[in-house]
Amino acid sequence: MSNCADPVGVFDSGVGGISTLGEMRRVLPSETFIYYGDTANAPYGTKSTAEVIRCVRGVVAELQRESIKALVIACNTATGAAAATLRAELDIPVIGMEPALKPASEIRHGGSILVMATPLTLRQEKFNHLMSLYGEGAVKVPCEGLMELVEGERWEEAREYLRQLLTRFDPKKVDAAVLGCTHYVFLKDMLRELLPGHVQIMDGNAGTARQLKRVLAQRDILREDGGGEIIFRTSGDEKTVLPLMERMLERT
Ligand code: DGL
């Protein structure tokens, strides 16, 4: 039985999911979060589904040693690859994320929707199902190599990457850009500067935080006072990654 004082486990292939963590801590300030960045196995987005499932099982085994009461997959790629497997294997709630194509389709007015995500996310059956429901006008924009620029805090190179990428589209005909990878949310302000004002930039972080709150309340394990701690873990080099994680949290 989970206790409401138990922590919520959150993970991503690296620091991207810290953008989701920032939103969750605003919505749920009394929860304690253990955030795990699987830096040693990053990136996930250029791996196969089977490889990502293997990595994710390793992460979950680590988080379960800390008696987590719920698991948030703060990674679109890992959700597509492994959420169904994890839900079948775990007896705690599993909250995942997907590119915000549905909300983007609701604000579309005849223009295109750029869905920026990892190559694996855009190949997955889960995403193609979403495309079949809400994909009118949507264009898949795989951004291989972009997460590495965020991990490396290489902001000027990221700006140049985005600038180049956007030359492929006529911005006047774009209604929305969907940030379908949690790493890209750290580039939102940059993208805002590069895109005309009418283009809506959407991500799934607020929806994920609300969903976590709903699920914890339904199960009666929502923490309403005390807590509020954030603990970082990584499979990478702790000396460099833990300070990076703190810096990324400050950006949220
Ligand atoms: N942050 C991850 C996502 O939301 C992917 C980054 C990676 O390629 O590992 O999809």
PDB file of C-alpha atoms and ligand atoms in Angstrom, residues 12-17 41-46 74-79 97 117-119 121 147-148 151 180-184, ligand 1:
ATOM      1  CA  ASP A  12      13.599  10.907 -18.674  1.00  0.00           C
ATOM      2  CA  SER A  13      16.630   9.969 -20.761  1.00  0.00           C
ATOM      3  CA  GLY A  14      18.374  13.035 -19.336  1.00  0.00           C
ATOM      4  CA  VAL A  15      17.447  16.511 -18.158  1.00  0.00           C
ATOM      5  CA  GLY A  16      14.477  17.134 -20.516  1.00  0.00           C
ATOM      6  CA  GLY A  17      11.879  15.898 -18.040  1.00  0.00           C
ATOM      7  CA  ASN A  41      21.744   5.647 -21.940  1.00  0.00           C
ATOM      8  CA  ALA A  42      20.767   8.935 -23.620  1.00  0.00           C
ATOM      9  CA  PRO A  43      19.478   9.622 -26.166  1.00  0.00           C
ATOM     10  CA  TYR A  44      16.428   7.361 -26.295  1.00  0.00           C
ATOM     11  CA  GLY A  45      15.071   8.944 -29.473  1.00  0.00           C
ATOM     12  CA  THR A  46      17.480   7.241 -31.860  1.00  0.00           C
ATOM     13  CA  ALA A  74       8.544  12.722 -18.366  1.00  0.00           C
ATOM     14  CA  CYS A  75       9.573  11.660 -21.844  1.00  0.00           C
ATOM     15  CA  ASN A  76       7.426  11.337 -24.961  1.00  0.00           C
ATOM     16  CA  THR A  77       9.780   8.767 -26.479  1.00  0.00           C
ATOM     17  CA  ALA A  78       9.773   6.461 -23.454  1.00  0.00           C
ATOM     18  CA  THR A  79       5.998   6.807 -23.079  1.00  0.00           C
ATOM     19  CA  MET A  97       3.021  12.045 -22.042  1.00  0.00           C
ATOM     20  CA  ALA A 117       9.878  15.204 -31.628  1.00  0.00           C
ATOM     21  CA  THR A 118      12.492  12.470 -31.669  1.00  0.00           C
ATOM     22  CA  PRO A 119      12.706  10.080 -34.622  1.00  0.00           C
ATOM     23  CA  THR A 121       8.419   9.106 -31.140  1.00  0.00           C
ATOM     24  CA  MET A 147      18.360  16.974 -27.233  1.00  0.00           C
ATOM     25  CA  GLU A 148      22.146  16.715 -27.091  1.00  0.00           C
ATOM     26  CA  GLU A 151      21.969  18.424 -22.423  1.00  0.00           C
ATOM     27  CA  GLY A 180       6.862  16.713 -28.564  1.00  0.00           C
ATOM     28  CA  CYS A 181      10.024  16.145 -26.554  1.00  0.00           C
ATOM     29  CA  THR A 182      10.501  17.413 -23.018  1.00  0.00           C
ATOM     30  CA  HIS A 183      14.004  18.655 -23.829  1.00  0.00           C
ATOM     31  CA  TYR A 184      12.637  21.081 -26.420  1.00  0.00           C
TER      32      TYR A 184
HETATM   33  N1  DGL B   1      13.074  13.974 -23.625  1.00  0.00           N
HETATM   34  C1  DGL B   1      12.733  12.877 -24.462  1.00  0.00           C
HETATM   35  C2  DGL B   1      11.312  13.002 -25.019  1.00  0.00           C
HETATM   36  O1  DGL B   1      10.464  13.683 -24.471  1.00  0.00           O
HETATM   37  C3  DGL B   1      13.632  12.427 -25.556  1.00  0.00           C
HETATM   38  C4  DGL B   1      15.060  12.723 -25.667  1.00  0.00           C
HETATM   39  C5  DGL B   1      15.873  11.536 -26.157  1.00  0.00           C
HETATM   40  O2  DGL B   1      16.041  11.364 -27.370  1.00  0.00           O
HETATM   41  O3  DGL B   1      16.339  10.797 -25.310  1.00  0.00           O
HETATM   42  O4  DGL B   1      10.988  12.380 -26.011  1.00  0.00           O
END
